[in-house]
């Protein structure tokens, strides 16, 4: 146990109160920058999951009949409370997941934007109506909340991902349960401290910590009407199948392998800068990270040289240090997995033009650091071109023309995001038209989710139909009731 940091033991938040979990299993929470334990997550029991569902169910009738405008006022309160504790939130995020403070600030800002959009819940909740569908008969469609929803979150955005769904779900009149990633449960302790100060009715929001047993208990629980999942493709598929088997609504966002095409007419300097952010931002641990960079035609050598030069100059270290450009990966296991992927790339014949394996951060010898790593001459059949690496490693591939590059993109079973860098409207249009992924960037490194547009991928990157964010999230969290009336 460290002497410098206070170790925090997670609590659950159920029915408006903090409770110690009775679970007997626990796991240390490690600061990846230092290797120090900063917390302990206690895995909840199925009885604790049941208690959270019961509290959320009991809170539902009154909450659903609370006027939408009153529910929206809680969103204004939540926004203000998050703004007031903005820096504390960003620091909590960096400390448990390792990204730089600037990246955490971006994460907190994006979360607040979701809350901001949901201050408009009364407008977003409005239905439709039509007079005289037959003589004297009117028809109206009302959006109605469904009951209890749950969010199951991944490790890489510990602060933001539960706030992708919680604001929309409760603003629409549902009650909610959050299950954070067991690797990074501390940011949500802080989020619930903030939620606790809003004086929401007890049971509207609940927090249950744990791992896969808690997930499976949520999926099977008859009291839960729907699930918003974000995580790896294997778990996303499992969640989709199990939630559907138990009759729930489900939106399940999975993993990715994102292509970025760089056309010969791309503006080189700004393209290189954007690719740095895309591939190495958050140490590559983003579902929207650029992973396969396809250099089309004769831009290859200049692009490779520009990328290697920029990546070499990046300072790796503790994300709390403002001079650092890239933090560690999240866990020791993640580091070992990424190192295995690098070895595999070398074995499969890719050319390692920048090797980050030997990076040292003298102040933190026990941190989980890997330096920027770039493979060149990667071909589509290599494992590193097909599987998500989820670390600060990316590939350069050579394509003779747009059609060859596009064929690789169209063959990819993942379809989360893709970008093209070009000065040609024709190529940009063609790329947007044919890209199987749902998030498309033109001269943009990360086609990031915006709270007021829908978000989610396709193919193996998304299971479900209604996506996250904006109006579509209100569709997910509500039913549409059609009332036809004739008054005699
Ligand atoms: P993960 O799938 O390992 O874990 C996600 C959640 O599922 C955690 O809460 C975990 O407790 C639970 N879980 C894990 N294994 C389970 C199992 N066998 N049964 C039931 N529940 C299980 O994902 P991760 O490693 O935490 O997150 C990284 C992954 O998430 C990457 O693949 C990344 O691309 C993806 N991701 C996707 C998006 C998106 O928007 N599509 C966003 C962020 C992350």
PDB file of N, CA and C in Angstrom, residues 217-281:
ATOM      1  N   UNK A 217     -25.821 -10.697 -13.687  1.00  0.00           N
ATOM      2  CA  UNK A 217     -27.003 -10.544 -12.813  1.00  0.00           C
ATOM      3  C   UNK A 217     -27.914  -9.437 -13.344  1.00  0.00           C
ATOM      4  N   UNK A 218     -27.320  -8.364 -13.838  1.00  0.00           N
ATOM      5  CA  UNK A 218     -28.134  -7.275 -14.411  1.00  0.00           C
ATOM      6  C   UNK A 218     -28.869  -7.757 -15.664  1.00  0.00           C
ATOM      7  N   UNK A 219     -28.128  -8.505 -16.512  1.00  0.00           N
ATOM      8  CA  UNK A 219     -28.731  -8.952 -17.779  1.00  0.00           C
ATOM      9  C   UNK A 219     -29.914  -9.885 -17.545  1.00  0.00           C
ATOM     10  N   UNK A 220     -29.803 -10.685 -16.494  1.00  0.00           N
ATOM     11  CA  UNK A 220     -30.852 -11.685 -16.248  1.00  0.00           C
ATOM     12  C   UNK A 220     -31.987 -11.133 -15.399  1.00  0.00           C
ATOM     13  N   UNK A 221     -31.799  -9.972 -14.793  1.00  0.00           N
ATOM     14  CA  UNK A 221     -32.792  -9.505 -13.813  1.00  0.00           C
ATOM     15  C   UNK A 221     -34.102  -9.088 -14.501  1.00  0.00           C
ATOM     16  N   UNK A 222     -35.205  -9.673 -14.064  1.00  0.00           N
ATOM     17  CA  UNK A 222     -36.479  -9.340 -14.735  1.00  0.00           C
ATOM     18  C   UNK A 222     -36.939  -7.898 -14.499  1.00  0.00           C
ATOM     19  N   UNK A 223     -36.372  -7.239 -13.497  1.00  0.00           N
ATOM     20  CA  UNK A 223     -36.801  -5.864 -13.194  1.00  0.00           C
ATOM     21  C   UNK A 223     -36.139  -4.811 -14.065  1.00  0.00           C
ATOM     22  N   UNK A 224     -35.196  -5.218 -14.922  1.00  0.00           N
ATOM     23  CA  UNK A 224     -34.502  -4.236 -15.774  1.00  0.00           C
ATOM     24  C   UNK A 224     -35.065  -4.305 -17.193  1.00  0.00           C
ATOM     25  N   UNK A 225     -35.430  -3.145 -17.731  1.00  0.00           N
ATOM     26  CA  UNK A 225     -36.055  -3.117 -19.052  1.00  0.00           C
ATOM     27  C   UNK A 225     -35.050  -2.969 -20.191  1.00  0.00           C
ATOM     28  N   UNK A 226     -33.881  -2.403 -19.921  1.00  0.00           N
ATOM     29  CA  UNK A 226     -32.945  -2.227 -21.024  1.00  0.00           C
ATOM     30  C   UNK A 226     -31.535  -1.969 -20.543  1.00  0.00           C
ATOM     31  N   UNK A 227     -30.574  -2.185 -21.464  1.00  0.00           N
ATOM     32  CA  UNK A 227     -29.161  -2.105 -21.105  1.00  0.00           C
ATOM     33  C   UNK A 227     -28.400  -1.313 -22.170  1.00  0.00           C
ATOM     34  N   UNK A 228     -27.558  -0.386 -21.702  1.00  0.00           N
ATOM     35  CA  UNK A 228     -26.622   0.314 -22.584  1.00  0.00           C
ATOM     36  C   UNK A 228     -25.230  -0.199 -22.247  1.00  0.00           C
ATOM     37  N   UNK A 229     -24.632  -0.895 -23.199  1.00  0.00           N
ATOM     38  CA  UNK A 229     -23.289  -1.465 -22.951  1.00  0.00           C
ATOM     39  C   UNK A 229     -22.266  -0.785 -23.847  1.00  0.00           C
ATOM     40  N   UNK A 230     -21.071  -0.583 -23.302  1.00  0.00           N
ATOM     41  CA  UNK A 230     -19.916  -0.148 -24.100  1.00  0.00           C
ATOM     42  C   UNK A 230     -18.722  -0.979 -23.648  1.00  0.00           C
ATOM     43  N   UNK A 231     -18.009  -1.589 -24.593  1.00  0.00           N
ATOM     44  CA  UNK A 231     -16.836  -2.399 -24.240  1.00  0.00           C
ATOM     45  C   UNK A 231     -16.323  -3.146 -25.451  1.00  0.00           C
ATOM     46  N   UNK A 232     -15.639  -4.255 -25.206  1.00  0.00           N
ATOM     47  CA  UNK A 232     -15.036  -4.999 -26.316  1.00  0.00           C
ATOM     48  C   UNK A 232     -16.107  -5.750 -27.106  1.00  0.00           C
ATOM     49  N   UNK A 233     -15.756  -6.139 -28.311  1.00  0.00           N
ATOM     50  CA  UNK A 233     -16.741  -6.818 -29.170  1.00  0.00           C
ATOM     51  C   UNK A 233     -17.219  -8.127 -28.562  1.00  0.00           C
ATOM     52  N   UNK A 234     -16.296  -8.899 -27.961  1.00  0.00           N
ATOM     53  CA  UNK A 234     -16.721 -10.196 -27.409  1.00  0.00           C
ATOM     54  C   UNK A 234     -17.776  -9.987 -26.324  1.00  0.00           C
ATOM     55  N   UNK A 235     -17.539  -9.016 -25.439  1.00  0.00           N
ATOM     56  CA  UNK A 235     -18.519  -8.785 -24.366  1.00  0.00           C
ATOM     57  C   UNK A 235     -19.781  -8.145 -24.933  1.00  0.00           C
ATOM     58  N   UNK A 236     -19.610  -7.253 -25.907  1.00  0.00           N
ATOM     59  CA  UNK A 236     -20.777  -6.583 -26.504  1.00  0.00           C
ATOM     60  C   UNK A 236     -21.746  -7.614 -27.086  1.00  0.00           C
ATOM     61  N   UNK A 237     -21.172  -8.623 -27.730  1.00  0.00           N
ATOM     62  CA  UNK A 237     -22.007  -9.665 -28.340  1.00  0.00           C
ATOM     63  C   UNK A 237     -22.724 -10.464 -27.248  1.00  0.00           C
ATOM     64  N   UNK A 238     -21.956 -10.804 -26.203  1.00  0.00           N
ATOM     65  CA  UNK A 238     -22.526 -11.561 -25.084  1.00  0.00           C
ATOM     66  C   UNK A 238     -23.679 -10.773 -24.452  1.00  0.00           C
ATOM     67  N   UNK A 239     -23.447  -9.483 -24.232  1.00  0.00           N
ATOM     68  CA  UNK A 239     -24.462  -8.642 -23.592  1.00  0.00           C
ATOM     69  C   UNK A 239     -25.701  -8.549 -24.486  1.00  0.00           C
ATOM     70  N   UNK A 240     -25.471  -8.396 -25.769  1.00  0.00           N
ATOM     71  CA  UNK A 240     -26.585  -8.278 -26.718  1.00  0.00           C
ATOM     72  C   UNK A 240     -27.451  -9.543 -26.685  1.00  0.00           C
ATOM     73  N   UNK A 241     -26.764 -10.689 -26.758  1.00  0.00           N
ATOM     74  CA  UNK A 241     -27.492 -11.965 -26.802  1.00  0.00           C
ATOM     75  C   UNK A 241     -28.237 -12.203 -25.484  1.00  0.00           C
ATOM     76  N   UNK A 242     -27.525 -12.015 -24.363  1.00  0.00           N
ATOM     77  CA  UNK A 242     -28.142 -12.309 -23.064  1.00  0.00           C
ATOM     78  C   UNK A 242     -29.265 -11.330 -22.730  1.00  0.00           C
ATOM     79  N   UNK A 243     -29.035 -10.051 -23.030  1.00  0.00           N
ATOM     80  CA  UNK A 243     -30.080  -9.060 -22.726  1.00  0.00           C
ATOM     81  C   UNK A 243     -31.317  -9.356 -23.563  1.00  0.00           C
ATOM     82  N   UNK A 244     -31.098  -9.673 -24.837  1.00  0.00           N
ATOM     83  CA  UNK A 244     -32.242  -9.965 -25.717  1.00  0.00           C
ATOM     84  C   UNK A 244     -32.953 -11.241 -25.244  1.00  0.00           C
ATOM     85  N   UNK A 245     -32.168 -12.225 -24.822  1.00  0.00           N
ATOM     86  CA  UNK A 245     -32.750 -13.490 -24.339  1.00  0.00           C
ATOM     87  C   UNK A 245     -33.668 -13.243 -23.141  1.00  0.00           C
ATOM     88  N   UNK A 246     -33.316 -12.214 -22.362  1.00  0.00           N
ATOM     89  CA  UNK A 246     -34.152 -11.897 -21.208  1.00  0.00           C
ATOM     90  C   UNK A 246     -35.161 -10.778 -21.514  1.00  0.00           C
ATOM     91  N   UNK A 247     -35.391 -10.544 -22.807  1.00  0.00           N
ATOM     92  CA  UNK A 247     -36.482  -9.646 -23.208  1.00  0.00           C
ATOM     93  C   UNK A 247     -36.199  -8.170 -23.012  1.00  0.00           C
ATOM     94  N   UNK A 248     -34.922  -7.792 -23.011  1.00  0.00           N
ATOM     95  CA  UNK A 248     -34.598  -6.383 -22.761  1.00  0.00           C
ATOM     96  C   UNK A 248     -34.270  -5.650 -24.062  1.00  0.00           C
ATOM     97  N   UNK A 249     -34.447  -4.335 -24.004  1.00  0.00           N
ATOM     98  CA  UNK A 249     -33.861  -3.473 -25.041  1.00  0.00           C
ATOM     99  C   UNK A 249     -32.366  -3.439 -24.810  1.00  0.00           C
ATOM    100  N   UNK A 250     -31.615  -3.386 -25.909  1.00  0.00           N
ATOM    101  CA  UNK A 250     -30.172  -3.310 -25.702  1.00  0.00           C
ATOM    102  C   UNK A 250     -29.508  -2.523 -26.821  1.00  0.00           C
ATOM    103  N   UNK A 251     -28.579  -1.679 -26.426  1.00  0.00           N
ATOM    104  CA  UNK A 251     -27.658  -1.044 -27.380  1.00  0.00           C
ATOM    105  C   UNK A 251     -26.271  -1.431 -26.878  1.00  0.00           C
ATOM    106  N   UNK A 252     -25.474  -2.064 -27.744  1.00  0.00           N
ATOM    107  CA  UNK A 252     -24.234  -2.668 -27.286  1.00  0.00           C
ATOM    108  C   UNK A 252     -23.099  -2.229 -28.213  1.00  0.00           C
ATOM    109  N   UNK A 253     -22.279  -1.319 -27.694  1.00  0.00           N
ATOM    110  CA  UNK A 253     -21.205  -0.722 -28.501  1.00  0.00           C
ATOM    111  C   UNK A 253     -19.915  -1.501 -28.264  1.00  0.00           C
ATOM    112  N   UNK A 254     -19.296  -1.986 -29.356  1.00  0.00           N
ATOM    113  CA  UNK A 254     -18.148  -2.880 -29.222  1.00  0.00           C
ATOM    114  C   UNK A 254     -16.836  -2.274 -29.677  1.00  0.00           C
ATOM    115  N   UNK A 255     -15.892  -3.142 -29.979  1.00  0.00           N
ATOM    116  CA  UNK A 255     -14.531  -2.735 -30.330  1.00  0.00           C
ATOM    117  C   UNK A 255     -14.417  -2.241 -31.766  1.00  0.00           C
ATOM    118  N   UNK A 256     -13.172  -2.007 -32.203  1.00  0.00           N
ATOM    119  CA  UNK A 256     -12.985  -1.325 -33.484  1.00  0.00           C
ATOM    120  C   UNK A 256     -11.638  -1.681 -34.114  1.00  0.00           C
ATOM    121  N   UNK A 257     -11.523  -1.371 -35.387  1.00  0.00           N
ATOM    122  CA  UNK A 257     -10.239  -1.380 -36.094  1.00  0.00           C
ATOM    123  C   UNK A 257     -10.395  -0.319 -37.173  1.00  0.00           C
ATOM    124  N   UNK A 258      -9.965   0.888 -36.863  1.00  0.00           N
ATOM    125  CA  UNK A 258     -10.319   2.028 -37.718  1.00  0.00           C
ATOM    126  C   UNK A 258      -9.261   2.322 -38.780  1.00  0.00           C
ATOM    127  N   UNK A 259      -9.739   2.475 -40.011  1.00  0.00           N
ATOM    128  CA  UNK A 259      -8.871   2.804 -41.148  1.00  0.00           C
ATOM    129  C   UNK A 259      -8.850   4.316 -41.371  1.00  0.00           C
ATOM    130  N   UNK A 260      -7.682   4.801 -41.756  1.00  0.00           N
ATOM    131  CA  UNK A 260      -7.587   6.202 -42.202  1.00  0.00           C
ATOM    132  C   UNK A 260      -6.852   6.210 -43.545  1.00  0.00           C
ATOM    133  N   UNK A 261      -7.515   6.732 -44.571  1.00  0.00           N
ATOM    134  CA  UNK A 261      -6.890   6.815 -45.898  1.00  0.00           C
ATOM    135  C   UNK A 261      -6.231   8.178 -46.058  1.00  0.00           C
ATOM    136  N   UNK A 262      -4.992   8.153 -46.523  1.00  0.00           N
ATOM    137  CA  UNK A 262      -4.314   9.427 -46.813  1.00  0.00           C
ATOM    138  C   UNK A 262      -4.047   9.449 -48.318  1.00  0.00           C
ATOM    139  N   UNK A 263      -4.771  10.330 -49.011  1.00  0.00           N
ATOM    140  CA  UNK A 263      -4.670  10.408 -50.468  1.00  0.00           C
ATOM    141  C   UNK A 263      -3.426  11.214 -50.858  1.00  0.00           C
ATOM    142  N   UNK A 264      -2.949  11.038 -52.082  1.00  0.00           N
ATOM    143  CA  UNK A 264      -1.737  11.772 -52.498  1.00  0.00           C
ATOM    144  C   UNK A 264      -1.916  13.286 -52.427  1.00  0.00           C
ATOM    145  N   UNK A 265      -3.181  13.767 -52.490  1.00  0.00           N
ATOM    146  CA  UNK A 265      -3.397  15.220 -52.461  1.00  0.00           C
ATOM    147  C   UNK A 265      -3.702  15.738 -51.055  1.00  0.00           C
ATOM    148  N   UNK A 266      -3.436  14.925 -50.014  1.00  0.00           N
ATOM    149  CA  UNK A 266      -3.670  15.393 -48.636  1.00  0.00           C
ATOM    150  C   UNK A 266      -2.656  16.479 -48.285  1.00  0.00           C
ATOM    151  N   UNK A 267      -3.062  17.395 -47.398  1.00  0.00           N
ATOM    152  CA  UNK A 267      -2.123  18.431 -46.921  1.00  0.00           C
ATOM    153  C   UNK A 267      -1.263  17.774 -45.834  1.00  0.00           C
ATOM    154  N   UNK A 268      -0.001  17.537 -46.153  1.00  0.00           N
ATOM    155  CA  UNK A 268       0.815  16.641 -45.335  1.00  0.00           C
ATOM    156  C   UNK A 268       0.949  17.073 -43.868  1.00  0.00           C
ATOM    157  N   UNK A 269       1.304  18.339 -43.639  1.00  0.00           N
ATOM    158  CA  UNK A 269       1.590  18.789 -42.267  1.00  0.00           C
ATOM    159  C   UNK A 269       0.397  18.606 -41.340  1.00  0.00           C
ATOM    160  N   UNK A 270      -0.759  19.082 -41.774  1.00  0.00           N
ATOM    161  CA  UNK A 270      -1.936  18.976 -40.897  1.00  0.00           C
ATOM    162  C   UNK A 270      -2.408  17.526 -40.789  1.00  0.00           C
ATOM    163  N   UNK A 271      -2.163  16.737 -41.831  1.00  0.00           N
ATOM    164  CA  UNK A 271      -2.543  15.318 -41.767  1.00  0.00           C
ATOM    165  C   UNK A 271      -1.711  14.602 -40.711  1.00  0.00           C
ATOM    166  N   UNK A 272      -0.410  14.856 -40.725  1.00  0.00           N
ATOM    167  CA  UNK A 272       0.478  14.206 -39.739  1.00  0.00           C
ATOM    168  C   UNK A 272       0.048  14.588 -38.324  1.00  0.00           C
ATOM    169  N   UNK A 273      -0.224  15.861 -38.099  1.00  0.00           N
ATOM    170  CA  UNK A 273      -0.650  16.297 -36.758  1.00  0.00           C
ATOM    171  C   UNK A 273      -1.931  15.598 -36.329  1.00  0.00           C
ATOM    172  N   UNK A 274      -2.896  15.543 -37.245  1.00  0.00           N
ATOM    173  CA  UNK A 274      -4.188  14.920 -36.902  1.00  0.00           C
ATOM    174  C   UNK A 274      -3.998  13.426 -36.620  1.00  0.00           C
ATOM    175  N   UNK A 275      -3.103  12.778 -37.383  1.00  0.00           N
ATOM    176  CA  UNK A 275      -2.901  11.337 -37.177  1.00  0.00           C
ATOM    177  C   UNK A 275      -2.231  11.046 -35.841  1.00  0.00           C
ATOM    178  N   UNK A 276      -1.365  11.948 -35.403  1.00  0.00           N
ATOM    179  CA  UNK A 276      -0.736  11.776 -34.081  1.00  0.00           C
ATOM    180  C   UNK A 276      -1.819  11.696 -33.010  1.00  0.00           C
ATOM    181  N   UNK A 277      -2.729  12.675 -33.061  1.00  0.00           N
ATOM    182  CA  UNK A 277      -3.811  12.714 -32.066  1.00  0.00           C
ATOM    183  C   UNK A 277      -4.705  11.487 -32.177  1.00  0.00           C
ATOM    184  N   UNK A 278      -4.982  11.095 -33.416  1.00  0.00           N
ATOM    185  CA  UNK A 278      -5.903   9.984 -33.624  1.00  0.00           C
ATOM    186  C   UNK A 278      -5.322   8.653 -33.133  1.00  0.00           C
ATOM    187  N   UNK A 279      -4.064   8.396 -33.505  1.00  0.00           N
ATOM    188  CA  UNK A 279      -3.485   7.071 -33.241  1.00  0.00           C
ATOM    189  C   UNK A 279      -2.885   6.966 -31.837  1.00  0.00           C
ATOM    190  N   UNK A 280      -2.384   8.080 -31.322  1.00  0.00           N
ATOM    191  CA  UNK A 280      -1.636   8.004 -30.064  1.00  0.00           C
ATOM    192  C   UNK A 280      -2.326   8.721 -28.908  1.00  0.00           C
ATOM    193  N   UNK A 281      -3.378   9.498 -29.203  1.00  0.00           N
ATOM    194  CA  UNK A 281      -4.153  10.134 -28.126  1.00  0.00           C
ATOM    195  C   UNK A 281      -4.681   9.063 -27.190  1.00  0.00           C
TER     196      UNK A 281
END
